[in-house]
Amino acid sequence: MRVTVTVNDQDYIRDVEPRLLLVHLLRDELGLTGTHWGCDTSNCGACTVWLDRVPVKSCTVLAVMASGSSVRTVEGLERRGGELDQLQVSFALCHGLQCGFCTPGMLMTARWLLDRLPDPSDVEIREAISGQTCRCTGYENIVRSIRHAAESERAAG
């Protein structure tokens, strides 16, 4: 089937198998390997991307379902001129990652949260990332990183 999709503001047209998952389109067809494929059952959240500005687990979305839509991956967080998103900076500064496997999904979910709720409480942060599994950090530094990004963005105006 023919799929037409905009990924990180770039248009792509591909002929794909009807059963191809969005995560595989991104990784295997488009070479965007920042989106991690972890469980194939929507449990871990490592494959979270935005589909028409809404976070989805790309291991549960068929590529044909994304046809005609806009997808944003972790590669799309980078700002114009190569500047990192404040969340990426905060994850590094506050040790919000260890092995890094869950990080792309965490970043995409956290950016979605901060775009809608610029001053979230720790409870709101934990609720937002509740669909993401991290096996390394215990979540405390992830929450701290998201809070740091929110505070930094508010201070920057």
Short mmCIF file of N, CA and C in Angstrom, two decimals:
data_model
loop_
_atom_site.label_atom_id
_atom_site.label_comp_id
_atom_site.label_asym_id
_atom_site.label_seq_id
_atom_site.Cartn_x
_atom_site.Cartn_y
_atom_site.Cartn_z
N MET A 1 0.84 -1.18 0.00
CA MET A 1 0.00 0.00 0.00
C MET A 1 0.89 1.24 0.00
N ARG A 2 0.42 2.27 -0.63
CA ARG A 2 1.16 3.53 -0.68
C ARG A 2 0.84 4.34 0.58
N VAL A 3 1.91 4.81 1.22
CA VAL A 3 1.80 5.63 2.42
C VAL A 3 2.45 6.97 2.14
N THR A 4 1.73 8.04 2.43
CA THR A 4 2.26 9.39 2.36
C THR A 4 2.21 9.97 3.76
N VAL A 5 3.36 10.32 4.30
CA VAL A 5 3.41 10.80 5.67
C VAL A 5 4.45 11.91 5.79
N THR A 6 4.18 12.86 6.65
CA THR A 6 5.13 13.92 6.95
C THR A 6 5.77 13.59 8.28
N VAL A 7 7.09 13.43 8.27
CA VAL A 7 7.83 13.10 9.48
C VAL A 7 8.84 14.21 9.75
N ASN A 8 8.70 14.82 10.91
CA ASN A 8 9.59 15.93 11.29
C ASN A 8 9.67 16.98 10.19
N ASP A 9 8.51 17.32 9.65
CA ASP A 9 8.35 18.35 8.63
C ASP A 9 8.91 17.98 7.25
N GLN A 10 9.20 16.72 7.04
CA GLN A 10 9.66 16.26 5.72
C GLN A 10 8.66 15.24 5.19
N ASP A 11 8.28 15.39 3.92
CA ASP A 11 7.30 14.49 3.31
C ASP A 11 7.98 13.23 2.78
N TYR A 12 7.30 12.10 2.99
CA TYR A 12 7.78 10.81 2.49
C TYR A 12 6.63 10.07 1.82
N ILE A 13 6.96 9.35 0.77
CA ILE A 13 6.01 8.44 0.11
C ILE A 13 6.70 7.10 0.03
N ARG A 14 6.03 6.06 0.53
CA ARG A 14 6.61 4.72 0.51
C ARG A 14 5.51 3.71 0.18
N ASP A 15 5.89 2.65 -0.50
CA ASP A 15 5.02 1.50 -0.69
C ASP A 15 5.38 0.49 0.40
N VAL A 16 4.39 0.11 1.21
CA VAL A 16 4.65 -0.75 2.37
C VAL A 16 3.66 -1.90 2.42
N GLU A 17 4.04 -2.91 3.16
CA GLU A 17 3.12 -4.01 3.45
C GLU A 17 2.00 -3.47 4.35
N PRO A 18 0.78 -3.93 4.18
CA PRO A 18 -0.32 -3.43 5.01
C PRO A 18 -0.11 -3.66 6.51
N ARG A 19 0.67 -4.65 6.87
CA ARG A 19 0.87 -4.98 8.29
C ARG A 19 2.08 -4.27 8.91
N LEU A 20 2.79 -3.43 8.15
CA LEU A 20 3.98 -2.75 8.66
C LEU A 20 3.60 -1.78 9.77
N LEU A 21 4.29 -1.88 10.89
CA LEU A 21 4.04 -0.97 12.00
C LEU A 21 4.75 0.36 11.76
N LEU A 22 4.19 1.41 12.33
CA LEU A 22 4.78 2.74 12.20
C LEU A 22 6.22 2.75 12.71
N VAL A 23 6.49 2.08 13.81
CA VAL A 23 7.86 2.05 14.34
C VAL A 23 8.83 1.49 13.30
N HIS A 24 8.42 0.51 12.53
CA HIS A 24 9.29 -0.07 11.51
C HIS A 24 9.41 0.83 10.28
N LEU A 25 8.35 1.53 9.95
CA LEU A 25 8.46 2.52 8.87
C LEU A 25 9.51 3.56 9.24
N LEU A 26 9.42 4.06 10.46
CA LEU A 26 10.35 5.10 10.91
C LEU A 26 11.79 4.59 10.94
N ARG A 27 11.99 3.44 11.54
CA ARG A 27 13.34 2.91 11.73
C ARG A 27 13.93 2.30 10.45
N ASP A 28 13.16 1.40 9.83
CA ASP A 28 13.70 0.60 8.73
C ASP A 28 13.59 1.27 7.36
N GLU A 29 12.49 1.97 7.15
CA GLU A 29 12.28 2.60 5.85
C GLU A 29 12.86 4.01 5.78
N LEU A 30 12.76 4.76 6.90
CA LEU A 30 13.19 6.16 6.89
C LEU A 30 14.52 6.38 7.61
N GLY A 31 15.03 5.36 8.28
CA GLY A 31 16.33 5.47 8.95
C GLY A 31 16.33 6.33 10.19
N LEU A 32 15.16 6.57 10.77
CA LEU A 32 15.06 7.37 11.99
C LEU A 32 15.09 6.43 13.19
N THR A 33 16.28 6.08 13.62
CA THR A 33 16.44 5.05 14.64
C THR A 33 16.37 5.57 16.07
N GLY A 34 16.07 6.85 16.23
CA GLY A 34 15.88 7.39 17.58
C GLY A 34 14.67 6.80 18.26
N THR A 35 13.65 6.45 17.50
CA THR A 35 12.47 5.80 18.04
C THR A 35 12.84 4.35 18.32
N HIS A 36 12.79 3.97 19.58
CA HIS A 36 13.23 2.62 19.95
C HIS A 36 12.07 1.64 19.92
N TRP A 37 12.38 0.43 19.56
CA TRP A 37 11.40 -0.65 19.51
C TRP A 37 11.73 -1.59 20.65
N GLY A 38 10.84 -1.60 21.65
CA GLY A 38 11.17 -2.34 22.86
C GLY A 38 10.37 -3.57 23.13
N CYS A 39 9.06 -3.51 22.96
CA CYS A 39 8.23 -4.62 23.42
C CYS A 39 7.24 -5.13 22.40
N ASP A 40 6.82 -4.29 21.47
CA ASP A 40 5.83 -4.67 20.46
C ASP A 40 4.45 -4.96 21.05
N THR A 41 4.23 -4.57 22.29
CA THR A 41 2.94 -4.81 22.95
C THR A 41 2.37 -3.55 23.59
N SER A 42 2.99 -2.43 23.38
CA SER A 42 2.61 -1.12 23.92
C SER A 42 2.83 -1.01 25.42
N ASN A 43 3.63 -1.87 26.00
CA ASN A 43 3.87 -1.81 27.44
C ASN A 43 4.97 -0.83 27.83
N CYS A 44 6.04 -0.72 27.03
CA CYS A 44 7.22 0.02 27.49
C CYS A 44 7.20 1.50 27.14
N GLY A 45 6.62 1.88 26.02
CA GLY A 45 6.56 3.29 25.63
C GLY A 45 7.81 3.84 24.98
N ALA A 46 8.83 3.03 24.78
CA ALA A 46 10.08 3.51 24.17
C ALA A 46 9.87 3.99 22.74
N CYS A 47 8.80 3.52 22.11
CA CYS A 47 8.55 3.86 20.71
C CYS A 47 7.59 5.05 20.55
N THR A 48 7.34 5.79 21.62
CA THR A 48 6.37 6.88 21.57
C THR A 48 6.82 7.98 20.62
N VAL A 49 5.92 8.35 19.73
CA VAL A 49 6.09 9.47 18.80
C VAL A 49 4.79 10.27 18.84
N TRP A 50 4.79 11.41 18.16
CA TRP A 50 3.54 12.16 18.02
C TRP A 50 2.93 11.84 16.68
N LEU A 51 1.66 11.55 16.68
CA LEU A 51 0.88 11.38 15.47
C LEU A 51 -0.17 12.47 15.49
N ASP A 52 -0.03 13.42 14.57
CA ASP A 52 -0.90 14.60 14.56
C ASP A 52 -0.95 15.26 15.94
N ARG A 53 0.25 15.45 16.52
CA ARG A 53 0.46 16.18 17.77
C ARG A 53 -0.02 15.45 19.02
N VAL A 54 -0.30 14.17 18.91
CA VAL A 54 -0.74 13.37 20.06
C VAL A 54 0.24 12.21 20.24
N PRO A 55 0.74 12.00 21.47
CA PRO A 55 1.66 10.88 21.68
C PRO A 55 0.97 9.53 21.44
N VAL A 56 1.62 8.68 20.67
CA VAL A 56 1.14 7.32 20.43
C VAL A 56 2.33 6.37 20.52
N LYS A 57 2.05 5.16 20.86
CA LYS A 57 3.08 4.12 20.86
C LYS A 57 3.11 3.54 19.46
N SER A 58 4.19 3.82 18.75
CA SER A 58 4.25 3.51 17.32
C SER A 58 4.31 2.01 17.03
N CYS A 59 4.45 1.18 18.07
CA CYS A 59 4.41 -0.26 17.85
C CYS A 59 2.98 -0.77 17.76
N THR A 60 2.01 0.12 18.00
CA THR A 60 0.61 -0.29 17.93
C THR A 60 -0.16 0.43 16.82
N VAL A 61 0.57 1.19 16.00
CA VAL A 61 -0.04 1.93 14.90
C VAL A 61 0.51 1.37 13.60
N LEU A 62 -0.37 0.98 12.71
CA LEU A 62 0.07 0.55 11.39
C LEU A 62 0.53 1.77 10.59
N ALA A 63 1.53 1.58 9.77
CA ALA A 63 2.03 2.68 8.95
C ALA A 63 0.92 3.25 8.07
N VAL A 64 0.05 2.39 7.55
CA VAL A 64 -1.03 2.87 6.69
C VAL A 64 -2.01 3.74 7.46
N MET A 65 -2.10 3.53 8.77
CA MET A 65 -2.98 4.37 9.60
C MET A 65 -2.42 5.78 9.73
N ALA A 66 -1.12 5.93 9.56
CA ALA A 66 -0.47 7.24 9.67
C ALA A 66 -0.45 7.98 8.34
N SER A 67 -0.87 7.33 7.27
CA SER A 67 -0.85 7.97 5.96
C SER A 67 -1.71 9.23 5.98
N GLY A 68 -1.16 10.30 5.46
CA GLY A 68 -1.86 11.58 5.45
C GLY A 68 -1.68 12.38 6.73
N SER A 69 -0.90 11.84 7.65
CA SER A 69 -0.72 12.48 8.95
C SER A 69 0.68 13.05 9.10
N SER A 70 0.85 13.76 10.20
CA SER A 70 2.14 14.32 10.56
C SER A 70 2.68 13.55 11.76
N VAL A 71 3.93 13.13 11.66
CA VAL A 71 4.59 12.39 12.73
C VAL A 71 5.79 13.20 13.20
N ARG A 72 5.97 13.24 14.50
CA ARG A 72 7.16 13.87 15.06
C ARG A 72 7.87 12.85 15.91
N THR A 73 9.16 12.66 15.64
CA THR A 73 9.97 11.71 16.39
C THR A 73 10.95 12.47 17.27
N VAL A 74 11.70 11.74 18.06
CA VAL A 74 12.68 12.37 18.94
C VAL A 74 13.70 13.18 18.13
N GLU A 75 13.99 12.76 16.91
CA GLU A 75 14.88 13.54 16.07
C GLU A 75 14.29 14.92 15.78
N GLY A 76 12.99 15.03 15.81
CA GLY A 76 12.31 16.29 15.55
C GLY A 76 12.29 17.24 16.73
N LEU A 77 12.79 16.81 17.89
CA LEU A 77 12.85 17.72 19.04
C LEU A 77 13.93 18.77 18.87
N GLU A 78 14.99 18.43 18.17
CA GLU A 78 16.09 19.37 17.97
C GLU A 78 15.55 20.65 17.33
N ARG A 79 15.96 21.75 17.86
CA ARG A 79 15.50 23.04 17.35
C ARG A 79 16.29 23.46 16.14
N ARG A 80 15.79 24.45 15.45
CA ARG A 80 16.49 24.99 14.28
C ARG A 80 17.93 25.36 14.67
N GLY A 81 18.84 25.11 13.77
CA GLY A 81 20.24 25.43 14.03
C GLY A 81 20.96 24.38 14.87
N GLY A 82 20.31 23.25 15.12
CA GLY A 82 20.96 22.17 15.86
C GLY A 82 20.93 22.30 17.37
N GLU A 83 20.23 23.30 17.88
CA GLU A 83 20.14 23.49 19.32
C GLU A 83 19.23 22.41 19.93
N LEU A 84 19.66 21.83 21.04
CA LEU A 84 18.85 20.81 21.70
C LEU A 84 17.62 21.43 22.34
N ASP A 85 16.56 20.66 22.40
CA ASP A 85 15.36 21.04 23.14
C ASP A 85 15.73 21.13 24.62
N GLN A 86 15.10 22.01 25.35
CA GLN A 86 15.40 22.17 26.78
C GLN A 86 15.23 20.85 27.53
N LEU A 87 14.30 20.03 27.14
CA LEU A 87 14.15 18.72 27.79
C LEU A 87 15.40 17.86 27.62
N GLN A 88 15.97 17.87 26.42
CA GLN A 88 17.18 17.09 26.18
C GLN A 88 18.32 17.61 27.06
N VAL A 89 18.44 18.92 27.18
CA VAL A 89 19.46 19.52 28.03
C VAL A 89 19.22 19.13 29.49
N SER A 90 17.98 19.23 29.92
CA SER A 90 17.64 18.92 31.31
C SER A 90 17.85 17.45 31.65
N PHE A 91 17.54 16.55 30.72
CA PHE A 91 17.79 15.13 30.96
C PHE A 91 19.29 14.88 31.17
N ALA A 92 20.12 15.58 30.44
CA ALA A 92 21.57 15.43 30.61
C ALA A 92 22.03 16.05 31.93
N LEU A 93 21.57 17.25 32.23
CA LEU A 93 21.99 17.95 33.45
C LEU A 93 21.52 17.25 34.72
N CYS A 94 20.32 16.72 34.70
CA CYS A 94 19.72 16.14 35.91
C CYS A 94 19.80 14.62 35.94
N HIS A 95 20.58 14.05 35.06
CA HIS A 95 20.80 12.58 35.03
C HIS A 95 19.48 11.82 34.87
N GLY A 96 18.66 12.29 33.93
CA GLY A 96 17.36 11.67 33.68
C GLY A 96 17.43 10.44 32.80
N LEU A 97 18.63 9.99 32.50
CA LEU A 97 18.76 8.79 31.69
C LEU A 97 19.97 8.00 32.18
N GLN A 98 19.88 6.72 32.00
CA GLN A 98 21.03 5.86 32.29
C GLN A 98 21.36 5.09 31.03
N CYS A 99 20.62 4.04 30.74
CA CYS A 99 20.94 3.29 29.51
C CYS A 99 20.44 4.02 28.27
N GLY A 100 19.43 4.88 28.43
CA GLY A 100 18.92 5.68 27.33
C GLY A 100 17.85 5.00 26.49
N PHE A 101 17.51 3.76 26.79
CA PHE A 101 16.56 3.07 25.93
C PHE A 101 15.17 3.69 25.98
N CYS A 102 14.71 4.05 27.15
CA CYS A 102 13.37 4.63 27.28
C CYS A 102 13.35 6.12 26.95
N THR A 103 14.52 6.74 26.87
CA THR A 103 14.62 8.20 26.77
C THR A 103 13.84 8.81 25.60
N PRO A 104 13.88 8.26 24.38
CA PRO A 104 13.10 8.90 23.31
C PRO A 104 11.61 8.98 23.63
N GLY A 105 11.04 7.91 24.14
CA GLY A 105 9.63 7.93 24.49
C GLY A 105 9.34 8.88 25.64
N MET A 106 10.23 8.91 26.63
CA MET A 106 10.08 9.83 27.76
C MET A 106 10.12 11.28 27.27
N LEU A 107 11.08 11.58 26.41
CA LEU A 107 11.21 12.94 25.89
C LEU A 107 9.97 13.37 25.11
N MET A 108 9.47 12.50 24.26
CA MET A 108 8.30 12.84 23.45
C MET A 108 7.06 13.06 24.32
N THR A 109 6.90 12.21 25.33
CA THR A 109 5.76 12.35 26.23
C THR A 109 5.91 13.61 27.08
N ALA A 110 7.11 13.85 27.58
CA ALA A 110 7.35 15.02 28.42
C ALA A 110 7.18 16.32 27.63
N ARG A 111 7.66 16.37 26.39
CA ARG A 111 7.49 17.58 25.57
C ARG A 111 6.01 17.85 25.34
N TRP A 112 5.25 16.78 25.07
CA TRP A 112 3.81 16.94 24.89
C TRP A 112 3.18 17.53 26.16
N LEU A 113 3.58 17.01 27.32
CA LEU A 113 3.06 17.51 28.60
C LEU A 113 3.40 18.99 28.77
N LEU A 114 4.66 19.35 28.61
CA LEU A 114 5.08 20.73 28.85
C LEU A 114 4.48 21.72 27.85
N ASP A 115 4.21 21.25 26.65
CA ASP A 115 3.55 22.12 25.68
C ASP A 115 2.12 22.44 26.09
N ARG A 116 1.51 21.58 26.86
CA ARG A 116 0.13 21.77 27.29
C ARG A 116 0.01 22.27 28.72
N LEU A 117 1.01 21.94 29.54
CA LEU A 117 0.98 22.28 30.96
C LEU A 117 2.39 22.74 31.36
N PRO A 118 2.68 24.02 31.22
CA PRO A 118 4.04 24.51 31.41
C PRO A 118 4.56 24.44 32.85
N ASP A 119 3.67 24.25 33.81
CA ASP A 119 4.10 24.20 35.22
C ASP A 119 3.48 22.98 35.91
N PRO A 120 3.84 21.79 35.46
CA PRO A 120 3.21 20.59 36.03
C PRO A 120 3.76 20.26 37.42
N SER A 121 2.91 19.70 38.22
CA SER A 121 3.35 19.18 39.52
C SER A 121 4.05 17.85 39.31
N ASP A 122 4.74 17.37 40.33
CA ASP A 122 5.38 16.06 40.23
C ASP A 122 4.34 14.96 39.98
N VAL A 123 3.18 15.11 40.58
CA VAL A 123 2.11 14.12 40.37
C VAL A 123 1.66 14.14 38.91
N GLU A 124 1.51 15.32 38.33
CA GLU A 124 1.10 15.43 36.92
C GLU A 124 2.19 14.88 35.99
N ILE A 125 3.44 15.12 36.33
CA ILE A 125 4.53 14.56 35.54
C ILE A 125 4.49 13.04 35.60
N ARG A 126 4.38 12.50 36.80
CA ARG A 126 4.36 11.04 36.97
C ARG A 126 3.16 10.41 36.24
N GLU A 127 2.03 11.09 36.29
CA GLU A 127 0.85 10.59 35.57
C GLU A 127 1.10 10.58 34.06
N ALA A 128 1.70 11.66 33.55
CA ALA A 128 1.96 11.76 32.11
C ALA A 128 2.89 10.66 31.63
N ILE A 129 3.90 10.33 32.42
CA ILE A 129 4.88 9.32 31.99
C ILE A 129 4.52 7.91 32.48
N SER A 130 3.33 7.75 33.02
CA SER A 130 2.94 6.45 33.58
C SER A 130 2.87 5.34 32.52
N GLY A 131 2.78 5.68 31.27
CA GLY A 131 2.78 4.69 30.20
C GLY A 131 4.16 4.37 29.67
N GLN A 132 5.18 4.92 30.32
CA GLN A 132 6.57 4.71 29.92
C GLN A 132 7.25 3.84 30.98
N THR A 133 8.00 2.87 30.55
CA THR A 133 8.73 2.02 31.48
C THR A 133 10.22 2.32 31.41
N CYS A 134 10.79 2.59 32.58
CA CYS A 134 12.24 2.75 32.70
C CYS A 134 12.72 1.69 33.68
N ARG A 135 13.66 0.91 33.25
CA ARG A 135 14.16 -0.16 34.11
C ARG A 135 15.44 0.22 34.84
N CYS A 136 15.91 1.46 34.65
CA CYS A 136 17.21 1.84 35.22
C CYS A 136 17.14 2.88 36.33
N THR A 137 16.36 3.95 36.15
CA THR A 137 16.52 5.13 37.00
C THR A 137 15.63 5.17 38.23
N GLY A 138 14.54 4.47 38.26
CA GLY A 138 13.61 4.63 39.36
C GLY A 138 12.74 5.86 39.22
N TYR A 139 12.82 6.56 38.11
CA TYR A 139 11.96 7.68 37.72
C TYR A 139 12.26 9.00 38.42
N GLU A 140 12.91 8.99 39.57
CA GLU A 140 13.12 10.24 40.32
C GLU A 140 13.88 11.27 39.48
N ASN A 141 14.96 10.85 38.84
CA ASN A 141 15.73 11.80 38.02
C ASN A 141 15.01 12.19 36.74
N ILE A 142 14.14 11.33 36.26
CA ILE A 142 13.33 11.68 35.08
C ILE A 142 12.35 12.78 35.46
N VAL A 143 11.68 12.63 36.59
CA VAL A 143 10.74 13.66 37.07
C VAL A 143 11.50 14.95 37.32
N ARG A 144 12.66 14.86 37.96
CA ARG A 144 13.49 16.03 38.23
C ARG A 144 13.90 16.71 36.91
N SER A 145 14.22 15.94 35.91
CA SER A 145 14.62 16.49 34.60
C SER A 145 13.47 17.24 33.95
N ILE A 146 12.28 16.67 34.00
CA ILE A 146 11.11 17.32 33.39
C ILE A 146 10.78 18.60 34.15
N ARG A 147 10.85 18.54 35.49
CA ARG A 147 10.59 19.73 36.29
C ARG A 147 11.63 20.82 35.97
N HIS A 148 12.91 20.44 35.84
CA HIS A 148 13.98 21.38 35.50
C HIS A 148 13.72 22.04 34.15
N ALA A 149 13.31 21.25 33.17
CA ALA A 149 13.00 21.81 31.85
C ALA A 149 11.86 22.81 31.95
N ALA A 150 10.82 22.48 32.71
CA ALA A 150 9.69 23.39 32.87
C ALA A 150 10.14 24.70 33.51
N GLU A 151 10.94 24.60 34.56
CA GLU A 151 11.42 25.80 35.24
C GLU A 151 12.32 26.63 34.33
N SER A 152 13.18 25.97 33.57
CA SER A 152 14.08 26.67 32.64
C SER A 152 13.31 27.39 31.55
N GLU A 153 12.29 26.73 31.03
CA GLU A 153 11.48 27.35 29.97
C GLU A 153 10.69 28.53 30.49
N ARG A 154 10.18 28.43 31.71
CA ARG A 154 9.44 29.56 32.29
C ARG A 154 10.40 30.73 32.54
N ALA A 155 11.60 30.44 33.02
CA ALA A 155 12.59 31.51 33.30
C ALA A 155 13.03 32.20 32.02
N ALA A 156 13.10 31.43 30.92
CA ALA A 156 13.52 32.00 29.64
C ALA A 156 12.42 32.86 29.00
N GLY A 157 11.21 32.68 29.51
CA GLY A 157 10.09 33.49 29.01
C GLY A 157 9.48 32.90 27.84
#
